[in-house]
mmCIF file of C-alpha atoms and ligand atoms in Angstrom:
data_model
loop_
_atom_site.group_PDB
_atom_site.id
_atom_site.type_symbol
_atom_site.label_atom_id
_atom_site.label_comp_id
_atom_site.label_asym_id
_atom_site.label_seq_id
_atom_site.Cartn_x
_atom_site.Cartn_y
_atom_site.Cartn_z
ATOM 1 C CA MET W 1 15.712 36.627 -22.495
ATOM 2 C CA ASN W 2 14.490 34.811 -19.383
ATOM 3 C CA GLU W 3 11.140 33.021 -19.633
ATOM 4 C CA PRO W 4 8.329 34.661 -17.603
ATOM 5 C CA LEU W 5 7.967 33.011 -14.169
ATOM 6 C CA THR W 6 4.420 31.786 -14.861
ATOM 7 C CA ALA W 7 5.641 29.928 -17.960
ATOM 8 C CA VAL W 8 8.426 28.249 -15.964
ATOM 9 C CA LYS W 9 5.923 27.244 -13.265
ATOM 10 C CA GLU W 10 3.530 25.848 -15.858
ATOM 11 C CA SER W 11 6.214 23.833 -17.607
ATOM 12 C CA ARG W 12 7.356 22.416 -14.235
ATOM 13 C CA ILE W 13 3.832 21.270 -13.472
ATOM 14 C CA GLU W 14 3.498 19.817 -16.985
ATOM 15 C CA SER W 15 6.631 17.724 -16.510
ATOM 16 C CA LYS W 16 5.531 16.709 -13.013
ATOM 17 C CA LEU W 17 2.266 15.372 -14.415
ATOM 18 C CA GLN W 18 4.279 13.155 -16.824
ATOM 19 C CA GLY W 19 1.676 13.458 -19.592
ATOM 20 C CA LEU W 20 -0.844 11.493 -17.527
ATOM 21 C CA PRO W 21 -4.441 12.097 -18.680
ATOM 22 C CA LYS W 22 -6.740 14.179 -16.462
ATOM 23 C CA LYS W 23 -9.083 11.202 -15.987
ATOM 24 C CA VAL W 24 -6.228 9.105 -14.586
ATOM 25 C CA LEU W 25 -5.009 11.837 -12.237
ATOM 26 C CA LEU W 26 -8.496 12.519 -10.881
ATOM 27 C CA GLY W 27 -9.013 8.781 -10.458
ATOM 28 C CA TRP W 28 -5.882 8.650 -8.286
ATOM 29 C CA TYR W 29 -7.093 11.600 -6.218
ATOM 30 C CA ASP W 30 -10.469 9.929 -5.664
ATOM 31 C CA GLU W 31 -8.764 6.658 -4.741
ATOM 32 C CA MET W 32 -6.521 8.315 -2.152
ATOM 33 C CA LEU W 33 -9.519 10.070 -0.643
ATOM 34 C CA LEU W 34 -11.521 6.835 -0.592
ATOM 35 C CA SER W 35 -8.570 5.106 1.096
ATOM 36 C CA ARG W 36 -8.444 7.750 3.837
ATOM 37 C CA ARG W 37 -12.200 7.727 4.487
ATOM 38 C CA PHE W 38 -12.368 3.920 4.357
ATOM 39 C CA GLU W 39 -9.694 3.679 7.043
ATOM 40 C CA GLU W 40 -11.366 6.356 9.186
ATOM 41 C CA LYS W 41 -14.574 4.321 9.071
ATOM 42 C CA CYS W 42 -12.586 1.231 10.105
ATOM 43 C CA ALA W 43 -11.271 3.130 13.145
ATOM 44 C CA GLN W 44 -14.860 3.980 14.144
ATOM 45 C CA LEU W 45 -16.116 0.432 13.619
ATOM 46 C CA TYR W 46 -13.196 -0.938 15.625
ATOM 47 C CA GLN W 47 -14.035 1.324 18.542
ATOM 48 C CA MET W 48 -17.651 0.161 18.335
ATOM 49 C CA GLY W 49 -16.474 -3.453 18.588
ATOM 50 C CA GLN W 50 -17.681 -4.378 15.095
ATOM 51 C CA ILE W 51 -14.173 -5.195 13.848
ATOM 52 C CA GLY W 52 -12.330 -7.861 15.825
ATOM 53 C CA GLY W 53 -8.694 -8.951 15.955
ATOM 54 C CA PHE W 54 -5.844 -6.726 14.866
ATOM 55 C CA CYS W 55 -6.480 -3.810 12.525
ATOM 56 C CA HIS W 56 -3.637 -1.690 11.104
ATOM 57 C CA LEU W 57 -4.594 1.486 9.263
ATOM 58 C CA TYR W 58 -2.791 3.204 6.389
ATOM 59 C CA ASN W 59 -3.589 6.911 7.008
ATOM 60 C CA GLY W 60 -0.707 9.100 5.797
ATOM 61 C CA GLN W 61 0.770 6.461 3.474
ATOM 62 C CA GLU W 62 -1.829 6.661 0.651
ATOM 63 C CA ALA W 63 0.551 8.086 -1.981
ATOM 64 C CA VAL W 64 2.703 4.953 -1.760
ATOM 65 C CA SER W 65 -0.090 2.520 -2.555
ATOM 66 C CA THR W 66 -1.714 4.602 -5.291
ATOM 67 C CA GLY W 67 1.543 5.717 -6.941
ATOM 68 C CA ALA W 68 3.131 2.258 -6.918
ATOM 69 C CA ILE W 69 0.176 0.072 -7.845
ATOM 70 C CA HIS W 70 -0.850 2.276 -10.769
ATOM 71 C CA ALA W 71 2.669 1.805 -12.162
ATOM 72 C CA ILE W 72 1.907 -1.862 -12.923
ATOM 73 C CA ASN W 73 -0.591 -3.645 -15.178
ATOM 74 C CA HIS W 74 -3.851 -5.150 -13.922
ATOM 75 C CA ASP W 75 -2.518 -8.687 -14.253
ATOM 76 C CA ASP W 76 0.760 -8.045 -12.400
ATOM 77 C CA TYR W 77 1.027 -9.290 -8.824
ATOM 78 C CA VAL W 78 0.927 -7.438 -5.493
ATOM 79 C CA ILE W 79 1.798 -8.930 -2.128
ATOM 80 C CA THR W 80 2.006 -7.114 1.185
ATOM 81 C CA ALA W 81 2.022 -7.318 4.979
ATOM 82 C CA TYR W 82 -0.886 -6.705 7.384
ATOM 83 C CA ARG W 83 -1.458 -2.966 6.677
ATOM 84 C CA ASP W 84 -3.261 -4.123 3.576
ATOM 85 C CA HIS W 85 -6.775 -2.656 3.053
ATOM 86 C CA VAL W 86 -5.679 0.308 0.957
ATOM 87 C CA GLN W 87 -3.268 -1.640 -1.226
ATOM 88 C CA ALA W 88 -6.123 -4.048 -2.004
ATOM 89 C CA ILE W 89 -8.298 -1.063 -3.008
ATOM 90 C CA SER W 90 -5.528 0.278 -5.281
ATOM 91 C CA LYS W 91 -5.222 -3.172 -6.892
ATOM 92 C CA GLY W 92 -8.889 -3.005 -7.845
ATOM 93 C CA VAL W 93 -10.332 -5.252 -5.137
ATOM 94 C CA ASP W 94 -13.962 -4.241 -4.500
ATOM 95 C CA PRO W 95 -14.013 -2.350 -1.167
ATOM 96 C CA LYS W 96 -17.361 -3.955 -0.185
ATOM 97 C CA PRO W 97 -15.945 -7.472 0.375
ATOM 98 C CA ILE W 98 -12.933 -5.865 2.083
ATOM 99 C CA MET W 99 -15.263 -4.217 4.608
ATOM 100 C CA ALA W 100 -17.244 -7.466 4.918
ATOM 101 C CA GLU W 101 -14.006 -9.302 5.702
ATOM 102 C CA LEU W 102 -13.236 -6.798 8.445
ATOM 103 C CA LEU W 103 -16.670 -7.464 9.952
ATOM 104 C CA GLN W 104 -16.046 -11.247 9.786
ATOM 105 C CA LYS W 105 -18.767 -11.829 7.185
ATOM 106 C CA TYR W 106 -19.230 -14.675 4.687
ATOM 107 C CA THR W 107 -19.157 -12.206 1.759
ATOM 108 C CA GLY W 108 -15.661 -11.076 2.764
ATOM 109 C CA THR W 109 -12.567 -11.572 0.627
ATOM 110 C CA THR W 110 -11.634 -14.692 2.612
ATOM 111 C CA LYS W 111 -15.207 -15.553 3.664
ATOM 112 C CA GLY W 112 -14.828 -13.792 7.005
ATOM 113 C CA LYS W 113 -12.091 -16.089 8.282
ATOM 114 C CA GLY W 114 -8.998 -14.046 7.481
ATOM 115 C CA GLY W 115 -9.822 -10.635 8.889
ATOM 116 C CA SER W 116 -8.011 -7.347 8.445
ATOM 117 C CA MET W 117 -4.507 -8.777 8.066
ATOM 118 C CA HIS W 118 -5.387 -11.334 5.360
ATOM 119 C CA ILE W 119 -7.173 -9.534 2.531
ATOM 120 C CA PHE W 120 -6.726 -11.700 -0.596
ATOM 121 C CA ASP W 121 -8.154 -11.663 -4.113
ATOM 122 C CA ARG W 122 -6.898 -14.270 -6.532
ATOM 123 C CA ASP W 123 -8.775 -12.833 -9.544
ATOM 124 C CA LYS W 124 -7.049 -9.484 -9.057
ATOM 125 C CA ASN W 125 -3.643 -11.099 -8.367
ATOM 126 C CA PHE W 126 -3.658 -9.514 -4.921
ATOM 127 C CA LEU W 127 -1.829 -12.201 -2.960
ATOM 128 C CA GLY W 128 -2.316 -10.991 0.634
ATOM 129 C CA GLY W 129 -2.258 -9.686 3.459
ATOM 130 C CA HIS W 130 0.431 -11.528 5.599
ATOM 131 C CA ALA W 131 0.563 -11.141 9.374
ATOM 132 C CA ILE W 132 3.994 -12.562 10.148
ATOM 133 C CA VAL W 133 6.570 -9.832 9.618
ATOM 134 C CA GLY W 134 8.823 -10.698 6.668
ATOM 135 C CA SER W 135 6.980 -13.920 5.785
ATOM 136 C CA HIS W 136 5.749 -12.698 2.404
ATOM 137 C CA ILE W 137 9.118 -11.416 1.149
ATOM 138 C CA PRO W 138 10.351 -14.842 -0.061
ATOM 139 C CA ILE W 139 6.845 -15.590 -1.388
ATOM 140 C CA ALA W 140 7.218 -12.510 -3.615
ATOM 141 C CA ALA W 141 10.458 -13.970 -4.981
ATOM 142 C CA GLY W 142 8.580 -17.237 -5.645
ATOM 143 C CA VAL W 143 5.767 -15.417 -7.437
ATOM 144 C CA ALA W 144 8.308 -13.581 -9.600
ATOM 145 C CA PHE W 145 10.125 -16.872 -10.253
ATOM 146 C CA ALA W 146 6.855 -18.469 -11.429
ATOM 147 C CA ALA W 147 6.072 -15.489 -13.692
ATOM 148 C CA LYS W 148 9.526 -15.713 -15.292
ATOM 149 C CA TYR W 149 9.400 -19.537 -15.587
ATOM 150 C CA ARG W 150 6.046 -19.316 -17.359
ATOM 151 C CA ASN W 151 7.312 -16.499 -19.579
ATOM 152 C CA GLU W 152 4.402 -14.277 -18.518
ATOM 153 C CA ARG W 153 6.334 -10.975 -18.605
ATOM 154 C CA LYS W 154 4.571 -10.053 -15.364
ATOM 155 C CA VAL W 155 6.157 -8.412 -12.326
ATOM 156 C CA CYS W 156 5.486 -8.649 -8.608
ATOM 157 C CA LEU W 157 5.330 -5.627 -6.287
ATOM 158 C CA CYS W 158 6.141 -6.535 -2.700
ATOM 159 C CA PHE W 159 5.385 -3.970 0.014
ATOM 160 C CA MET W 160 6.977 -4.229 3.443
ATOM 161 C CA GLY W 161 7.679 -2.047 6.470
ATOM 162 C CA ASP W 162 11.076 -0.750 7.609
ATOM 163 C CA GLY W 163 11.005 -3.268 10.479
ATOM 164 C CA ALA W 164 10.691 -6.174 8.059
ATOM 165 C CA THR W 165 14.125 -5.395 6.583
ATOM 166 C CA ASN W 166 15.715 -6.660 9.813
ATOM 167 C CA ILE W 167 14.210 -10.122 9.396
ATOM 168 C CA GLY W 168 16.254 -13.019 7.992
ATOM 169 C CA THR W 169 13.781 -13.817 5.207
ATOM 170 C CA PHE W 170 14.311 -10.325 3.740
ATOM 171 C CA HIS W 171 18.002 -11.087 3.187
ATOM 172 C CA GLU W 172 17.446 -14.606 1.858
ATOM 173 C CA ALA W 173 14.814 -13.367 -0.591
ATOM 174 C CA LEU W 174 16.899 -10.423 -1.851
ATOM 175 C CA ASN W 175 19.839 -12.729 -2.418
ATOM 176 C CA LEU W 176 17.851 -15.171 -4.542
ATOM 177 C CA ALA W 177 15.922 -12.435 -6.388
ATOM 178 C CA SER W 178 19.202 -10.873 -7.450
ATOM 179 C CA LEU W 179 21.040 -14.141 -8.129
ATOM 180 C CA TRP W 180 18.237 -15.594 -10.239
ATOM 181 C CA LYS W 181 17.165 -12.250 -11.784
ATOM 182 C CA LEU W 182 13.556 -12.311 -10.644
ATOM 183 C CA PRO W 183 11.122 -9.571 -11.759
ATOM 184 C CA VAL W 184 10.186 -8.364 -8.278
ATOM 185 C CA ILE W 185 10.150 -4.791 -6.973
ATOM 186 C CA TYR W 186 10.609 -4.651 -3.223
ATOM 187 C CA ILE W 187 9.090 -1.482 -1.748
ATOM 188 C CA ILE W 188 10.040 -0.541 1.797
ATOM 189 C CA GLU W 189 7.421 1.758 3.316
ATOM 190 C CA ASN W 190 9.711 3.423 5.814
ATOM 191 C CA ASN W 191 7.268 5.085 8.213
ATOM 192 C CA LEU W 192 10.135 5.524 10.719
ATOM 193 C CA TYR W 193 8.842 2.955 13.234
ATOM 194 C CA GLY W 194 8.231 -0.759 13.625
ATOM 195 C CA MET W 195 5.482 -0.676 16.267
ATOM 196 C CA GLY W 196 7.110 1.600 18.901
ATOM 197 C CA THR W 197 10.724 1.080 17.799
ATOM 198 C CA ALA W 198 12.403 3.803 15.741
ATOM 199 C CA VAL W 199 14.369 2.652 12.671
ATOM 200 C CA GLU W 200 17.732 3.705 14.148
ATOM 201 C CA ARG W 201 17.110 1.535 17.232
ATOM 202 C CA ALA W 202 16.440 -1.592 15.177
ATOM 203 C CA SER W 203 18.531 -1.315 12.018
ATOM 204 C CA ALA W 204 22.334 -1.027 11.857
ATOM 205 C CA VAL W 205 21.935 1.259 8.845
ATOM 206 C CA GLU W 206 19.439 4.125 8.642
ATOM 207 C CA ASP W 207 19.693 4.342 4.855
ATOM 208 C CA LEU W 208 17.804 1.128 4.172
ATOM 209 C CA THR W 209 18.833 1.019 0.499
ATOM 210 C CA LYS W 210 22.328 0.081 1.722
ATOM 211 C CA LYS W 211 20.836 -3.354 2.348
ATOM 212 C CA ALA W 212 20.524 -3.790 -1.441
ATOM 213 C CA LEU W 213 24.284 -3.339 -1.920
ATOM 214 C CA ALA W 214 25.110 -6.730 -0.416
ATOM 215 C CA TYR W 215 23.003 -8.376 -3.110
ATOM 216 C CA ASP W 216 24.107 -6.118 -5.973
ATOM 217 C CA MET W 217 20.519 -4.952 -6.417
ATOM 218 C CA ARG W 218 19.398 -1.642 -7.948
ATOM 219 C CA SER W 219 17.914 0.703 -5.358
ATOM 220 C CA ALA W 220 16.561 4.203 -4.767
ATOM 221 C CA VAL W 221 15.191 6.233 -1.892
ATOM 222 C CA ILE W 222 12.304 8.663 -2.451
ATOM 223 C CA GLY W 223 9.759 10.720 -0.535
ATOM 224 C CA GLY W 224 6.388 9.088 -0.028
ATOM 225 C CA HIS W 225 4.232 12.205 0.195
ATOM 226 C CA ASP W 226 4.121 12.830 -3.543
ATOM 227 C CA VAL W 227 2.085 10.273 -5.477
ATOM 228 C CA LEU W 228 3.622 11.409 -8.782
ATOM 229 C CA GLU W 229 7.168 10.838 -7.563
ATOM 230 C CA VAL W 230 6.253 7.392 -6.265
ATOM 231 C CA TYR W 231 4.620 6.558 -9.616
ATOM 232 C CA ARG W 232 7.625 7.759 -11.651
ATOM 233 C CA THR W 233 10.175 5.817 -9.601
ATOM 234 C CA ILE W 234 8.221 2.579 -9.362
ATOM 235 C CA LYS W 235 7.293 2.727 -13.062
ATOM 236 C CA SER W 236 10.953 2.949 -13.979
ATOM 237 C CA ALA W 237 11.771 -0.066 -11.747
ATOM 238 C CA VAL W 238 8.817 -1.991 -13.209
ATOM 239 C CA ASP W 239 9.846 -1.235 -16.818
ATOM 240 C CA HIS W 240 13.372 -2.360 -15.991
ATOM 241 C CA ALA W 241 12.135 -5.600 -14.389
ATOM 242 C CA ARG W 242 9.887 -6.389 -17.348
ATOM 243 C CA GLU W 243 12.722 -5.743 -19.777
ATOM 244 C CA THR W 244 15.626 -7.424 -17.971
ATOM 245 C CA TYR W 245 14.006 -9.471 -15.145
ATOM 246 C CA GLU W 246 16.214 -7.558 -12.708
ATOM 247 C CA PRO W 247 14.740 -6.773 -9.269
ATOM 248 C CA SER W 248 14.903 -3.438 -7.409
ATOM 249 C CA LEU W 249 14.648 -2.247 -3.834
ATOM 250 C CA ILE W 250 12.903 1.112 -3.400
ATOM 251 C CA GLU W 251 12.763 2.799 -0.007
ATOM 252 C CA VAL W 252 9.850 5.207 0.297
ATOM 253 C CA ARG W 253 9.969 7.610 3.248
ATOM 254 C CA THR W 254 6.473 7.983 4.638
ATOM 255 C CA TYR W 255 4.605 8.363 7.943
ATOM 256 C CA ARG W 256 1.668 6.710 9.650
ATOM 257 C CA TYR W 257 -0.775 9.068 11.334
ATOM 258 C CA ARG W 258 -2.546 6.592 13.589
ATOM 259 C CA GLY W 259 -1.240 4.127 16.179
ATOM 260 C CA HIS W 260 0.580 1.004 15.002
ATOM 261 C CA SER W 261 -2.684 -0.923 15.223
ATOM 262 C CA GLN W 262 -6.087 0.086 16.482
ATOM 263 C CA SER W 263 -5.236 -1.295 19.920
ATOM 264 C CA ASP W 264 -2.277 1.130 20.179
ATOM 265 C CA PRO W 265 -2.267 4.853 21.043
ATOM 266 C CA VAL W 266 -1.458 7.463 18.364
ATOM 267 C CA HIS W 267 1.760 8.699 20.021
ATOM 268 C CA GLY W 268 2.638 6.293 22.828
ATOM 269 C CA HIS W 269 6.022 7.040 24.409
ATOM 270 C CA TYR W 270 7.977 6.578 21.218
ATOM 271 C CA ARG W 271 6.978 9.737 19.332
ATOM 272 C CA THR W 272 5.743 13.172 20.311
ATOM 273 C CA LYS W 273 2.483 14.900 19.537
ATOM 274 C CA GLU W 274 4.534 17.665 17.874
ATOM 275 C CA GLU W 275 6.207 15.165 15.547
ATOM 276 C CA VAL W 276 2.855 13.765 14.416
ATOM 277 C CA GLU W 277 1.484 17.287 13.893
ATOM 278 C CA GLU W 278 4.555 18.284 11.864
ATOM 279 C CA GLU W 279 4.248 15.181 9.660
ATOM 280 C CA ARG W 280 0.541 15.788 9.116
ATOM 281 C CA LYS W 281 1.441 19.058 7.406
ATOM 282 C CA LYS W 282 2.861 16.896 4.584
ATOM 283 C CA ASP W 283 -0.471 15.168 3.979
ATOM 284 C CA PRO W 284 -0.153 13.376 0.594
ATOM 285 C CA ILE W 285 -3.798 14.004 -0.278
ATOM 286 C CA LEU W 286 -3.527 17.745 0.323
ATOM 287 C CA ILE W 287 -0.226 17.883 -1.579
ATOM 288 C CA PHE W 288 -1.782 16.125 -4.582
ATOM 289 C CA ALA W 289 -4.849 18.390 -4.433
ATOM 290 C CA GLY W 290 -2.454 21.383 -4.547
ATOM 291 C CA VAL W 291 -0.692 20.032 -7.644
ATOM 292 C CA LEU W 292 -3.980 19.318 -9.436
ATOM 293 C CA LYS W 293 -5.265 22.790 -8.555
ATOM 294 C CA SER W 294 -2.094 24.458 -9.854
ATOM 295 C CA ALA W 295 -2.594 22.617 -13.125
ATOM 296 C CA ASN W 296 -6.224 23.834 -13.215
ATOM 297 C CA LEU W 297 -7.470 20.250 -13.223
ATOM 298 C CA ILE W 298 -9.615 20.543 -10.089
ATOM 299 C CA ASP W 299 -11.169 23.259 -7.928
ATOM 300 C CA ASP W 300 -12.866 23.385 -4.518
ATOM 301 C CA ASP W 301 -16.178 22.243 -6.028
ATOM 302 C CA TYR W 302 -14.476 19.106 -7.345
ATOM 303 C CA ILE W 303 -12.965 18.376 -3.926
ATOM 304 C CA GLU W 304 -16.381 18.755 -2.294
ATOM 305 C CA SER W 305 -18.062 16.467 -4.818
ATOM 306 C CA ALA W 306 -15.271 13.881 -4.456
ATOM 307 C CA GLU W 307 -15.840 13.888 -0.683
ATOM 308 C CA LYS W 308 -19.549 13.200 -1.207
ATOM 309 C CA LYS W 309 -18.885 10.452 -3.754
ATOM 310 C CA VAL W 310 -16.385 8.719 -1.466
ATOM 311 C CA LYS W 311 -18.612 9.024 1.603
ATOM 312 C CA LYS W 312 -21.402 7.297 -0.324
ATOM 313 C CA ILE W 313 -19.071 4.432 -1.321
ATOM 314 C CA VAL W 314 -17.943 3.937 2.290
ATOM 315 C CA THR W 315 -21.553 3.980 3.540
ATOM 316 C CA GLU W 316 -22.484 1.362 0.940
ATOM 317 C CA CYS W 317 -19.513 -0.785 2.019
ATOM 318 C CA VAL W 318 -20.692 -0.735 5.643
ATOM 319 C CA GLN W 319 -24.311 -1.483 4.660
ATOM 320 C CA PHE W 320 -23.141 -4.395 2.501
ATOM 321 C CA ALA W 321 -21.013 -5.769 5.339
ATOM 322 C CA GLU W 322 -23.663 -5.329 8.040
ATOM 323 C CA ASN W 323 -26.349 -6.984 5.913
ATOM 324 C CA SER W 324 -24.130 -9.967 5.057
ATOM 325 C CA PRO W 325 -24.384 -13.300 6.912
ATOM 326 C CA GLU W 326 -21.700 -14.703 9.195
ATOM 327 C CA PRO W 327 -19.820 -17.782 7.941
ATOM 328 C CA PRO W 328 -21.920 -20.931 8.622
ATOM 329 C CA LEU W 329 -20.697 -23.029 11.560
ATOM 330 C CA ASP W 330 -20.287 -26.163 9.445
ATOM 331 C CA GLU W 331 -17.644 -24.304 7.391
ATOM 332 C CA LEU W 332 -15.516 -23.571 10.442
ATOM 333 C CA TYR W 333 -12.592 -25.676 9.219
ATOM 334 C CA LYS W 334 -13.200 -25.305 5.465
ATOM 335 C CA ASP W 335 -10.467 -23.396 3.562
ATOM 336 C CA VAL W 336 -8.441 -23.135 6.766
ATOM 337 C CA TYR W 337 -6.094 -26.081 6.210
ATOM 338 C CA TYR W 338 -5.088 -27.366 2.790
ATOM 339 C CA ASP W 339 -5.999 -31.013 2.340
ATOM 340 C CA SER W 340 -3.514 -32.559 -0.059
ATOM 341 C CA GLY W 341 -5.611 -35.759 -0.114
ATOM 342 C CA ARG W 342 -2.594 -37.864 0.893
HETATM 343 C C1 LIG X 1 7.912 -12.462 12.943
HETATM 344 C C2 LIG X 1 7.102 -11.430 13.683
HETATM 345 N N1 LIG X 1 7.648 -10.806 14.763
HETATM 346 C C3 LIG X 1 6.943 -9.869 15.435
HETATM 347 C C4 LIG X 1 5.656 -9.562 15.049
HETATM 348 C C5 LIG X 1 4.892 -8.476 15.790
HETATM 349 N N2 LIG X 1 4.836 -7.285 14.949
HETATM 350 C C6 LIG X 1 3.736 -6.982 14.255
HETATM 351 S S1 LIG X 1 3.938 -5.616 13.345
HETATM 352 C C7 LIG X 1 5.500 -5.368 13.884
HETATM 353 C C8 LIG X 1 6.294 -4.170 13.418
HETATM 354 C C9 LIG X 1 6.676 -4.189 11.986
HETATM 355 O O1 LIG X 1 7.047 -2.892 11.590
HETATM 356 P P1 LIG X 1 7.271 -2.479 10.095
HETATM 357 O O2 LIG X 1 7.829 -3.634 9.325
HETATM 358 O O3 LIG X 1 8.062 -1.222 10.086
HETATM 359 O O4 LIG X 1 5.792 -2.217 9.516
HETATM 360 P P2 LIG X 1 4.724 -1.090 9.903
HETATM 361 O O5 LIG X 1 3.854 -1.683 10.978
HETATM 362 O O6 LIG X 1 5.450 0.121 10.339
HETATM 363 O O7 LIG X 1 3.912 -0.876 8.667
HETATM 364 C C10 LIG X 1 5.862 -6.368 14.771
HETATM 365 C C11 LIG X 1 7.170 -6.427 15.450
HETATM 366 C C12 LIG X 1 5.109 -10.251 13.940
HETATM 367 N N3 LIG X 1 3.880 -10.002 13.504
HETATM 368 N N4 LIG X 1 5.848 -11.155 13.271
HETATM 369 MG MG1 LIG X 2 7.379 0.757 9.953
#
């Protein structure tokens, strides 16, 4: 006899949740919501002239950061490009010093001298925040090399954009990571554009995992709107890397809701309003809320209270940043250049 439909639906949800405890799942939901509201506040502060320099926001991509970073241990390494605030939050960096950094304050993660593109926290093994496209990809291989050399059994997650896969350093790093069996997981956040250039106008192959074939590297392509799918895939790559030291390349298909940076328009001439609206229907936070509701883990009251909780955190971040001092003038050159003493 066929199982009743409700039972099938329930068992599907059970397997989707992968046995993860309710506390963990709700923590991920709260984190994704905090990420969204944090970035929205950044957009406001940028418009008010309180944030200077470049500022790239992560709205729409939250499931990638939360799903991937919760697939590693606290002492594993994360390295990324300039769209970095949310990944720092997922890695456990206190959002207050992140906001202070954005407002160029001395209490910021790099004492107010790095800004939005250079969030860094050594204690949390969050190794940046790198503004030059592709520059951090070989560094990730180096970090993984060091972890293996020291027998730490740690892995390195390296996030990059689709555009970064066209840069020479990407290919050099993948070659060495594969040749030397380095425990690094390269995650391409394919949000379909590098600034205003669509993937198919910049890359000879649209399936970016094909780039792993040249280096005999394991690879997979997944959707980036489902935090649970991201978690499952990255966890499997992480377990494999810890076991065998072998690297992986995972392409995650995602979408950015805002302009490339805060000085760019939302659509520009490279994408239509309709496209953005269509993509927004696949909002990863709403999708996750739907899954948690179907599993009877949250209801509308929970969502409302989470909103309040997150709003309070963001307000406290801004207060902390606004009340913090600017870096003192006599420290202008301190920590900027490394003095080898030679
Ligand atoms: C070497 C280098 N070339 C050009 C730039 C200017 N630039 C900044 S971001 C960007 C696009 C990168 O796109 P992608 O890797 O897809 O990341 P996304 O912004 O979509 O997250 C470019 C060309 C740069 N920062 N570094
Ligand atoms: Mg991109």
